Coordinates of C-alpha atoms in Angstrom, one line a residue:
X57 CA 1.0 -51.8 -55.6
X58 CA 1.2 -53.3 -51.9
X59 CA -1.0 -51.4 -49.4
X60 CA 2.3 -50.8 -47.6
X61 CA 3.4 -49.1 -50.2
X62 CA 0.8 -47.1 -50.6
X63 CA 0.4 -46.0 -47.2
X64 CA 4.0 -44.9 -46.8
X65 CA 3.6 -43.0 -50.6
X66 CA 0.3 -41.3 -48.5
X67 CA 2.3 -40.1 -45.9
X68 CA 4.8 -38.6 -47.2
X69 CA 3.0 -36.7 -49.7
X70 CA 0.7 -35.8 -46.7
X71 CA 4.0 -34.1 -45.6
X72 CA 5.2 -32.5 -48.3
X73 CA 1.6 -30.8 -48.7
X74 CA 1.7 -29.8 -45.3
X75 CA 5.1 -28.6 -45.9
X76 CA 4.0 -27.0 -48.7
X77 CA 1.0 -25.1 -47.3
X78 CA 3.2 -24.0 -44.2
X79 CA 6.0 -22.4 -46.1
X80 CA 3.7 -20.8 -49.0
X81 CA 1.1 -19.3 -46.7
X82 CA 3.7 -17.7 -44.5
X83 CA 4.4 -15.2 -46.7
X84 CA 8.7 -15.5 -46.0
X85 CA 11.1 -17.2 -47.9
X86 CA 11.3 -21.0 -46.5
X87 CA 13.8 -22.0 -44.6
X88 CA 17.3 -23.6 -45.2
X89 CA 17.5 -23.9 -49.1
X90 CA 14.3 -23.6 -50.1
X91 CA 10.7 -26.0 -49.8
X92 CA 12.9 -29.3 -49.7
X93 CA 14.8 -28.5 -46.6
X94 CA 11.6 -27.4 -45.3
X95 CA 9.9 -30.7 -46.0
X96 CA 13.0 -32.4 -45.3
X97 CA 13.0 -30.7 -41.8
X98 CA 9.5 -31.5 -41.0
X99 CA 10.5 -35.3 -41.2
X100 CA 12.9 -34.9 -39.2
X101 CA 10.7 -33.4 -36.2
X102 CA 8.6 -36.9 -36.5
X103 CA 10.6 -38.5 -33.6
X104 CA 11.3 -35.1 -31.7
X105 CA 11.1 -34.6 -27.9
X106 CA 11.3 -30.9 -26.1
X107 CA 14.3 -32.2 -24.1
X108 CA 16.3 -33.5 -26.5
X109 CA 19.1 -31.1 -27.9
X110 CA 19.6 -29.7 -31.5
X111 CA 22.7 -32.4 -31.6
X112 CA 20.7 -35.3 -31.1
X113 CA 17.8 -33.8 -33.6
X114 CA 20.2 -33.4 -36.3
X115 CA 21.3 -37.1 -35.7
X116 CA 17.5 -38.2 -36.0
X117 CA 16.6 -36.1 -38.7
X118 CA 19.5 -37.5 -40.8
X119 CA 18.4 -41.0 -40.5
X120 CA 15.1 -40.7 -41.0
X121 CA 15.8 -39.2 -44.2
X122 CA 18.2 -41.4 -45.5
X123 CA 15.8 -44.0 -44.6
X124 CA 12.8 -42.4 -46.5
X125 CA 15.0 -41.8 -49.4
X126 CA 15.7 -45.4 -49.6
X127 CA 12.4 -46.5 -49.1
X128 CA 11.1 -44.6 -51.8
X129 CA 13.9 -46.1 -54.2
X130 CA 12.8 -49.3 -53.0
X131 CA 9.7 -48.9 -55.4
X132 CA 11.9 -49.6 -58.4
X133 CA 13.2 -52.7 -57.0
X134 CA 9.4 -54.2 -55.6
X135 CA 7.7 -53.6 -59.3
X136 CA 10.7 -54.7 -61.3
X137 CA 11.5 -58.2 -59.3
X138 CA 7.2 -58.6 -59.8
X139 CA 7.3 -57.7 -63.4
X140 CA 10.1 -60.5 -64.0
X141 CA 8.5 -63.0 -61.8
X142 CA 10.5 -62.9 -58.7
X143 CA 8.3 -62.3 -55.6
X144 CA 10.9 -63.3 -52.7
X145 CA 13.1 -60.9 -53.9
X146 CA 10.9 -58.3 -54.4
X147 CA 9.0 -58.9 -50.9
X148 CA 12.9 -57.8 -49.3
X149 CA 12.6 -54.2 -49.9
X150 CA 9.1 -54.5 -49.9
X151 CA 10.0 -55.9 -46.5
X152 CA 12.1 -52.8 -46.0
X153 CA 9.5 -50.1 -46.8
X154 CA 7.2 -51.4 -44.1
X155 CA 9.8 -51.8 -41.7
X156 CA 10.5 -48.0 -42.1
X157 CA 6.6 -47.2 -42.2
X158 CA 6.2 -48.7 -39.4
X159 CA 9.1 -47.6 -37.2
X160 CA 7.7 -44.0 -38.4
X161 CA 4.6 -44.6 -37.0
X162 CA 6.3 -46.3 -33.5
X163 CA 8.8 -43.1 -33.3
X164 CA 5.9 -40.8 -33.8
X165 CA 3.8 -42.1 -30.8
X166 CA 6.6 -43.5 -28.2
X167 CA 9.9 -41.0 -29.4
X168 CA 11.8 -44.1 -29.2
X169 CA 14.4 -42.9 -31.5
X170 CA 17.1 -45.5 -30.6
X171 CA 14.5 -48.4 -31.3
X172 CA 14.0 -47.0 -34.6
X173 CA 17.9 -46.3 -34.7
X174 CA 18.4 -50.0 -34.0
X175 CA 15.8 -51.2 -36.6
X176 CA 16.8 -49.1 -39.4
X177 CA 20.6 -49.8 -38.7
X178 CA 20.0 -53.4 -39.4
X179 CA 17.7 -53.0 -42.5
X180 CA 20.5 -51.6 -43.7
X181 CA 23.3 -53.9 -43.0
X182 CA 20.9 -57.7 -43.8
X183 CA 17.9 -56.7 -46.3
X184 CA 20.3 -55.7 -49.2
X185 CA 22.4 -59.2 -48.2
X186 CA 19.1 -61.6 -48.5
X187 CA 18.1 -59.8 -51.5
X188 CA 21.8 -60.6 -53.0
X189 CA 21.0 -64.0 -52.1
X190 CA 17.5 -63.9 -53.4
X191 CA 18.6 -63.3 -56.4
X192 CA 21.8 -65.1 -57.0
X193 CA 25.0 -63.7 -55.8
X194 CA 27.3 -60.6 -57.1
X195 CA 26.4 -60.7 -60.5
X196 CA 22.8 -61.4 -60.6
X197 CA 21.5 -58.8 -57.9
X198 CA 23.8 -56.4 -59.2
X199 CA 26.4 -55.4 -56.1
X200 CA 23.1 -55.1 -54.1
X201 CA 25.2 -55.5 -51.0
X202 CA 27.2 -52.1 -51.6
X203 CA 23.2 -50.6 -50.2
X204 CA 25.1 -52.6 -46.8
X205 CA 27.5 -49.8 -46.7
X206 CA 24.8 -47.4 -45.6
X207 CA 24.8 -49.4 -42.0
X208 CA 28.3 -48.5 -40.8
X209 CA 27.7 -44.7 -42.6
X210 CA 24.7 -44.4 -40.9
X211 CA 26.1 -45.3 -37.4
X212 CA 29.0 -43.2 -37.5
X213 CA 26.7 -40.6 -37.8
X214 CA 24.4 -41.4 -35.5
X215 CA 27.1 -43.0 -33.1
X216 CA 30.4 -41.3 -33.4
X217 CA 33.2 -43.4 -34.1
X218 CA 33.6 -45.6 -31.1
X219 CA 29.8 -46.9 -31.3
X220 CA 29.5 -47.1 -34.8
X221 CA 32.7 -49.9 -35.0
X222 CA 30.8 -52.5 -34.1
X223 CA 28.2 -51.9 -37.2
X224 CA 31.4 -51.8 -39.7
X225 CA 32.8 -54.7 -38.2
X226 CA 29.3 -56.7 -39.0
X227 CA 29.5 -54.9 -42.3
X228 CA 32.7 -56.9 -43.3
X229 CA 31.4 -59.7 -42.0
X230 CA 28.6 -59.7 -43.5
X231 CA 30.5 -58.9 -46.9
X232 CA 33.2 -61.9 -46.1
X233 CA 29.8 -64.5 -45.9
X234 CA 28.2 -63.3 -49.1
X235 CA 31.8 -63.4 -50.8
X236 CA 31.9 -67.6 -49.2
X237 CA 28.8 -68.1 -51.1
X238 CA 29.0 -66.7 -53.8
X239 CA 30.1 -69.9 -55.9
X240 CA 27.3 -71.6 -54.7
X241 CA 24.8 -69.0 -55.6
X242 CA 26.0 -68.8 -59.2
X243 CA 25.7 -72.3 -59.1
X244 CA 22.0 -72.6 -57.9
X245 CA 19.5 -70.8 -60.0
X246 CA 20.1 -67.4 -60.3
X247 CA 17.7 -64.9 -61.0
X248 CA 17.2 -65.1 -65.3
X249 CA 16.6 -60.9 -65.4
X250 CA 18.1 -59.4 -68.8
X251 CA 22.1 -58.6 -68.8
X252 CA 20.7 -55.0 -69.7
X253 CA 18.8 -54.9 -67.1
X254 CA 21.4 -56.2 -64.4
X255 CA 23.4 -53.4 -65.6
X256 CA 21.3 -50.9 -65.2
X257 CA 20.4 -52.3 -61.5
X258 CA 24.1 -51.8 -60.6
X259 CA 24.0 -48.0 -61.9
X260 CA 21.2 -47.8 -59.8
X261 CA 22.9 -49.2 -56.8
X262 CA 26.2 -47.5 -57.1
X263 CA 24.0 -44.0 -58.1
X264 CA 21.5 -44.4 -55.0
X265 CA 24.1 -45.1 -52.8
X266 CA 25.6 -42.1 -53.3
X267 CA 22.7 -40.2 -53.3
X268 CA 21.5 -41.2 -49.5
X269 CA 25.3 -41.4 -48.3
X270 CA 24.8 -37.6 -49.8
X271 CA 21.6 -36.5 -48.2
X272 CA 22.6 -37.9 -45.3
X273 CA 25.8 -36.4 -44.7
X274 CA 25.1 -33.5 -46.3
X275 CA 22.1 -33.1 -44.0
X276 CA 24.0 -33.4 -41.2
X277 CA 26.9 -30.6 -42.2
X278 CA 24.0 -28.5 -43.6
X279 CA 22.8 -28.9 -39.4
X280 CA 26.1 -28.2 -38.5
X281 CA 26.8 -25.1 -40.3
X282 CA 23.5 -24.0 -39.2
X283 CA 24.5 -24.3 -35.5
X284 CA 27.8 -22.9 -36.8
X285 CA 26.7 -19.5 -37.8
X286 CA 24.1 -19.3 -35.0
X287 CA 27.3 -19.9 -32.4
X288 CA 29.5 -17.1 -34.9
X289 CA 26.3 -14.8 -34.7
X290 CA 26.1 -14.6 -31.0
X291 CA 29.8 -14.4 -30.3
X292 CA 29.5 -11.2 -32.3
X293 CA 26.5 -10.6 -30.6
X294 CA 28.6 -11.0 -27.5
X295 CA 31.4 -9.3 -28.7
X296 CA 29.2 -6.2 -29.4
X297 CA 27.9 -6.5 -25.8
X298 CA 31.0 -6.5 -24.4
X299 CA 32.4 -3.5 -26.6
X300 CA 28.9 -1.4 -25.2
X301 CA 30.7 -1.9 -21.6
X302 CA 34.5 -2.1 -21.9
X303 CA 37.2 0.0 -24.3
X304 CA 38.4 -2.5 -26.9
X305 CA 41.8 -3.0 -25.7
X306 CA 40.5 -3.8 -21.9
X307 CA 37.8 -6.1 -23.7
X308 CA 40.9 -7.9 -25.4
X309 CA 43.0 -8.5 -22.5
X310 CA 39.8 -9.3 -20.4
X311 CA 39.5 -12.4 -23.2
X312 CA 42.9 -13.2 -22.8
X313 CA 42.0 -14.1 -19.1
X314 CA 44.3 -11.7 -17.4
X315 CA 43.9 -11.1 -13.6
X316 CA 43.3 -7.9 -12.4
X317 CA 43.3 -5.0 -15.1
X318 CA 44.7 -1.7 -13.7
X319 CA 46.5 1.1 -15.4
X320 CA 48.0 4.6 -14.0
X321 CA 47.1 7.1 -17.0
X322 CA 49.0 10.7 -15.8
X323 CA 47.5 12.7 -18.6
X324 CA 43.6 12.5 -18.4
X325 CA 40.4 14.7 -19.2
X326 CA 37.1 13.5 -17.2
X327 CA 33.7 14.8 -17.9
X328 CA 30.7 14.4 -16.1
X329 CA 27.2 15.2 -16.6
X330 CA 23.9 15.8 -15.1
X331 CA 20.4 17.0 -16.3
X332 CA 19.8 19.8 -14.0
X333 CA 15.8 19.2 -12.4
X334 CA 15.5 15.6 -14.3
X335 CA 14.4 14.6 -10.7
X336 CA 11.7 17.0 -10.3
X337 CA 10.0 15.9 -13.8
X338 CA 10.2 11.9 -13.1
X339 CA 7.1 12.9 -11.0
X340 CA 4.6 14.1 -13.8
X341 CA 6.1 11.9 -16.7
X342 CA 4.8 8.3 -16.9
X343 CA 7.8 6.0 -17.6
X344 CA 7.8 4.8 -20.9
X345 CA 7.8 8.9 -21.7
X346 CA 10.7 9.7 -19.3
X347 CA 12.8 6.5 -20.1
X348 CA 12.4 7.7 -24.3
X349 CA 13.4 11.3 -23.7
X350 CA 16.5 9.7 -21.7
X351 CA 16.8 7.7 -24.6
X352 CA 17.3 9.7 -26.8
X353 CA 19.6 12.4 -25.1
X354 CA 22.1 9.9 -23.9
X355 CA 21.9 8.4 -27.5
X356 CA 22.8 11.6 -29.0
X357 CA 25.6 11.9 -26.0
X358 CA 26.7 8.4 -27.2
X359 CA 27.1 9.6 -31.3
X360 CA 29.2 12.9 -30.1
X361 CA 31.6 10.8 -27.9
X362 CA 32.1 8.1 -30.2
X363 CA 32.8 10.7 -33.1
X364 CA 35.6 11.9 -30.8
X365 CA 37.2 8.6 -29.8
X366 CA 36.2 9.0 -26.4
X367 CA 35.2 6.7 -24.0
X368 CA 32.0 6.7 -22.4
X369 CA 32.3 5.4 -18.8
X370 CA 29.0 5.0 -17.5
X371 CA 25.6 6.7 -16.7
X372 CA 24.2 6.8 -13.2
X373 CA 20.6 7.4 -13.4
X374 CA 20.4 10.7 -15.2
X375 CA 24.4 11.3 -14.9
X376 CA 27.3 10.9 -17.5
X377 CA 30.6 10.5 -17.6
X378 CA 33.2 10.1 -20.3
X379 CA 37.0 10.6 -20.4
X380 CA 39.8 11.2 -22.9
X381 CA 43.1 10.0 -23.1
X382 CA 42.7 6.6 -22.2
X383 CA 42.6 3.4 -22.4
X384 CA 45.2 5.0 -26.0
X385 CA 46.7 8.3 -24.3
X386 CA 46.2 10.7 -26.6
X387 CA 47.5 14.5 -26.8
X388 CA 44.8 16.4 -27.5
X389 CA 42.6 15.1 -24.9
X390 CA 41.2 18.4 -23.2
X391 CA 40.1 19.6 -26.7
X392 CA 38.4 16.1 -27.5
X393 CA 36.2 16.1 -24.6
X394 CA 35.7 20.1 -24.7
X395 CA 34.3 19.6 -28.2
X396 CA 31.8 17.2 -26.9
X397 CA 30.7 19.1 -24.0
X398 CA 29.3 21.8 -26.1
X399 CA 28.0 19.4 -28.4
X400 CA 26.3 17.9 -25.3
X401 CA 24.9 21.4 -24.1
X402 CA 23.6 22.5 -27.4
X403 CA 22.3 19.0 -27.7
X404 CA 20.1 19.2 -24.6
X405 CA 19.0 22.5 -25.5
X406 CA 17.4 21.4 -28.6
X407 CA 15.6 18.4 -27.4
X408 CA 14.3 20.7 -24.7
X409 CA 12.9 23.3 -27.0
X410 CA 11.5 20.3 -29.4
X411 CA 10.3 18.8 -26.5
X412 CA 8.9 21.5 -24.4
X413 CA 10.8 19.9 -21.6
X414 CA 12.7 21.9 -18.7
X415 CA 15.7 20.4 -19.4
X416 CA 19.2 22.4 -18.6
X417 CA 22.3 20.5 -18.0
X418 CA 25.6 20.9 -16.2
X419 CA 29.0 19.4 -16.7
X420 CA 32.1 19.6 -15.1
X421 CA 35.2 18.8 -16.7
X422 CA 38.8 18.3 -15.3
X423 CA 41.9 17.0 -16.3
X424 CA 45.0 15.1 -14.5
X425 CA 46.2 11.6 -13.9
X426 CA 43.8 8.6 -12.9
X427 CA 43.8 4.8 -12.2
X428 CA 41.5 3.2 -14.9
X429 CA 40.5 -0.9 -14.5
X430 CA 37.8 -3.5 -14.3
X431 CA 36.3 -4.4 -11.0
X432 CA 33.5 -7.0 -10.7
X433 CA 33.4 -10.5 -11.9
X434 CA 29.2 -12.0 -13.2
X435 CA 28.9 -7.9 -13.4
X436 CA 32.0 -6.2 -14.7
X437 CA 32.7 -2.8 -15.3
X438 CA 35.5 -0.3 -16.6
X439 CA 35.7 2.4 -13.8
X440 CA 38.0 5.2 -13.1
X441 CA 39.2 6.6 -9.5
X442 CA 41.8 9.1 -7.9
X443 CA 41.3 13.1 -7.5
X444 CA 41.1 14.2 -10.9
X445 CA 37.5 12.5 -11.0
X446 CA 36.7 13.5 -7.7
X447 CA 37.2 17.0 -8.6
X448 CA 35.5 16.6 -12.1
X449 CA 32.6 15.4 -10.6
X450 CA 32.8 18.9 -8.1
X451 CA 33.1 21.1 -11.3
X452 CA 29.7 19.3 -12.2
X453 CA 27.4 19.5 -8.6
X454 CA 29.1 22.6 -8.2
X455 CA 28.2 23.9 -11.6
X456 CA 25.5 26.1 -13.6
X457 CA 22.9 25.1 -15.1
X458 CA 23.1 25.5 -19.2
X459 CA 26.7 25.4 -18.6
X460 CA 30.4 23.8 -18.9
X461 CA 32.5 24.5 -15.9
X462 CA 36.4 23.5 -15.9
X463 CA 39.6 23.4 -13.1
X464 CA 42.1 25.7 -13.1
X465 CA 44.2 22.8 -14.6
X466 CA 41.7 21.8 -17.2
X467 CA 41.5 25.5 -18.7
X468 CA 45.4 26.0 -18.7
X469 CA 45.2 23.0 -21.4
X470 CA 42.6 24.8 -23.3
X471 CA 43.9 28.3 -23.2
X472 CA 44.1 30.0 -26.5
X473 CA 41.8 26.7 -28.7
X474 CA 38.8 27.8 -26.5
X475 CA 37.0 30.8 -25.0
X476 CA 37.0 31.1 -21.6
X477 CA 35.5 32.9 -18.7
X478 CA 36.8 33.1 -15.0
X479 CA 34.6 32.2 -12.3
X480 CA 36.7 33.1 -9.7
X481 CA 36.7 30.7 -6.5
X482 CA 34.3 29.4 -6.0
X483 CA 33.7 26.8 -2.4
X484 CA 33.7 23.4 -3.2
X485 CA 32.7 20.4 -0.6
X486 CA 36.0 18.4 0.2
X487 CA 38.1 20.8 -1.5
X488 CA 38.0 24.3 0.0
X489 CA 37.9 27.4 -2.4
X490 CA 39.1 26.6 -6.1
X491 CA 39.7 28.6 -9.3
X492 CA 36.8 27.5 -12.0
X493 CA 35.9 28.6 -15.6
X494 CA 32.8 28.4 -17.5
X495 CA 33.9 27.2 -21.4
X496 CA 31.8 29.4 -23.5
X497 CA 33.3 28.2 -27.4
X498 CA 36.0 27.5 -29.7
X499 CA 38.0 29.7 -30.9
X500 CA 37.7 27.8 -34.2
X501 CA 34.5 26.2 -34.1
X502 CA 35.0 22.5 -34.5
X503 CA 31.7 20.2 -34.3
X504 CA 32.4 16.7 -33.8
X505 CA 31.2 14.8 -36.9
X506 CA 28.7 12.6 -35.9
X507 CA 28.9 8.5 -36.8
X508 CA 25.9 8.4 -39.3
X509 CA 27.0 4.7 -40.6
X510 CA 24.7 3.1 -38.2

């Protein structure tokens, strides 16, 4: 066997060992398909650079495995044309295999891919045309120009279409000459290999054709659908974002690149709420502890308002607010948030007893018409304005600890579905004296059913 040879066989078992030992000592499945895609992928990082993109890696990686593969089929050709006495054709492949070794070795050290590119290109196109005339023409070397095709194939891929036209255009070219010549070849002394033989040769050349047209296409859509579901899988990913900071129907008409998104919504509940003393205990907590119990009682405020069908607007430090009835009006809005506030309250009351916290909380709750939209650009944000959250935010500074204080407006919509108790008037900054109620419960208890599907 030619050193050549024997040095490109060491290498790439050198890979696939290391491939081997990479993927079985990790202890995870391997990637792509299985240990072959792994290998497959570490020959493709041979001529890698950090800068270039995953495009331009999935075009290297493609021909440097279609050129391995063919290399390696190139064995049966160089010990088959020795073994019947024909060294000049089988120093063409052999010619072949240590082109490729060597243009390995060049791309490993320079990351010259288009010198490689360039190089393997025209192996392609010229080795399997001498070796036709080596041996005789058509018949004789048994179609060896249809390995030729692999030129044009190869470019398009590597190319696109534009570039590559000039490597099928020498293709035909190429074919036209050998097709000229053929009389004369058959004429001349062709190659005296066994009709069985020749055959054979020819279902080699038609198989291993298809076989690297295969791995290297297939390679390259295998790539593709790789970057294709990691594109799919962060569109969700931004889709879910998106849902964690605007109502569904606002995020679709934000996609559908509408100006500016505002809505007058006459029937409304708004809800805020505030952890009475949370600023007093910031200063004896360390932060990872204070940002965890925060975590976890605006979590449990997010399960109750999403088991409602209500939105959650924002959170301001250690305030939250939700409404009902929009961005969908809905009829039984007052009762949707109502249900939630208690929820909330009893919520807070039993992370403060597990806890051993000094957690209370107030909310304030009011209902009415609002103008709901999306200000900001880089920054967006689905916001609500007008008196009715003004007023709800009043109910809430204004409030009791421990408790769930409503407007005169907001109780007249839960009358009779939920116990109340007066307040009287009460003084409130901006709006002079007002009517309030504290919500105590409902008249039929109705928890809201918590999402428990993740």
């Amino acid at each position: 066997m030619p050193a050549s040879n024997l040095a490109l066989l060491l290498t790439i078992a050198r890979m696939v060992g290391t491939g081997s030992e990479r993927e079985l000592g990790s202890g995870e499945e391997p990637r792509g398909a299985g240990l072959v895609v792994g290998v497959l992928e570490r020959l493709a990082d041979i001529g890698a650079r950090p800068e270039d993109s995953h495009d331009e890696r999935l075009r290297a990686g493609a021909l440097i495995l279609a050129s391995v593969g063919i290399a390696l089929i190139s064995f049966v050709w160089v010990l088959t044309y020795l073994a019947f006495d024909e060294p000049l054709a089988a120093a063409i492949p052999a010619t072949f295999q240590v082109v490729t070794l060597v243009g390995l070795v060049v791309l490993a050290r320079t990351k010259r891919f288009d010198i490689f590119r360039t190089t393997q290109l025209a192996g392609f196109l010229l080795l399997p045309a001498l070796l036709q005339v080596a041996l005789g023409g058509f018949a004789a070397s048994s179609g060896m120009v249809l390995w030729a095709v692999m030129s044009p194939l190869a470019a398009l891929a590597m190319l696109g279409v534009r570039r590559s036209l000039p490597w099928l255009v020498a293709f035909f070219l190429v074919l036209a000459a050998l097709t000229a010549l053929d009389p004369v070849l058959v004429a001349g002394d062709p190659a005296a290999l066994p009709e069985r033989l020749v055959i054979a040769f020819f279902v080699l050349n038609i198989s291993g054709l298809t076989l690297g047209a295969f791995v290297l296409l297939g390679y390259f859509v295998h790539q593709r659908e790789l970057v294709h579901a990691a594109l799919e899988a962060e569109r969700e990913r931004s889709e879910r974002l998106l849902l964690n900071v605007l109502p569904e129907p606002i995020a679709d008409r934000l996609k559908r690149h509408e100006g500016v998104i505002a809505e007058q919504h006459d029937e409304v509940t708004v809800l805020f709420a505030d952890l009475a003393g949370f600023t007093e205990m910031t200063a004896d907590m360390d932060p990872r502890s204070l940002v965890g119990l925060l975590d976890e009682i605006f979590t449990s405020f997010d399960a109750l308002v999403d088991a409602e069908g209500l939105e959650k607007i924002k959170t301001i430090g250690d305030a939250y607010m939700v409404a009902g009835g929009l961005p969908s009006p809905r009829v039984d809005h007052a009762e949707a948030v109502a249900h939630v506030a208690l929820a909330m309250r009893d919520d807070v009351a039993r992370i403060a007893s597990s806890t051993g916290a000094p957690l209370s909380i107030r909310i304030g709750i009011d209902s009415g018409p609002v103008v709901a939209g999306v200000i900001g650009r880089s920054k967006f944000i689905y916001d609500l304005w007008g008196d009715t959250v003004n007023t709800a935010s009043r109910m809430e500074s204004h409030g009791v600890p421990g408790e769930v204080q409503l407007t005169e407006r907001a109780a007249d919509r839960l009358e009779g579905a939920f116990e109340l108790e007066p307040r009287g008037p009460i003084q409130v900054k901006g709006k002079g004296p007002m009517q309030a109620f504290l919500l105590k419960e409902a008249v039929e208890s109705r928890p809201p059913e918590r999402d428990t599907t993740g």
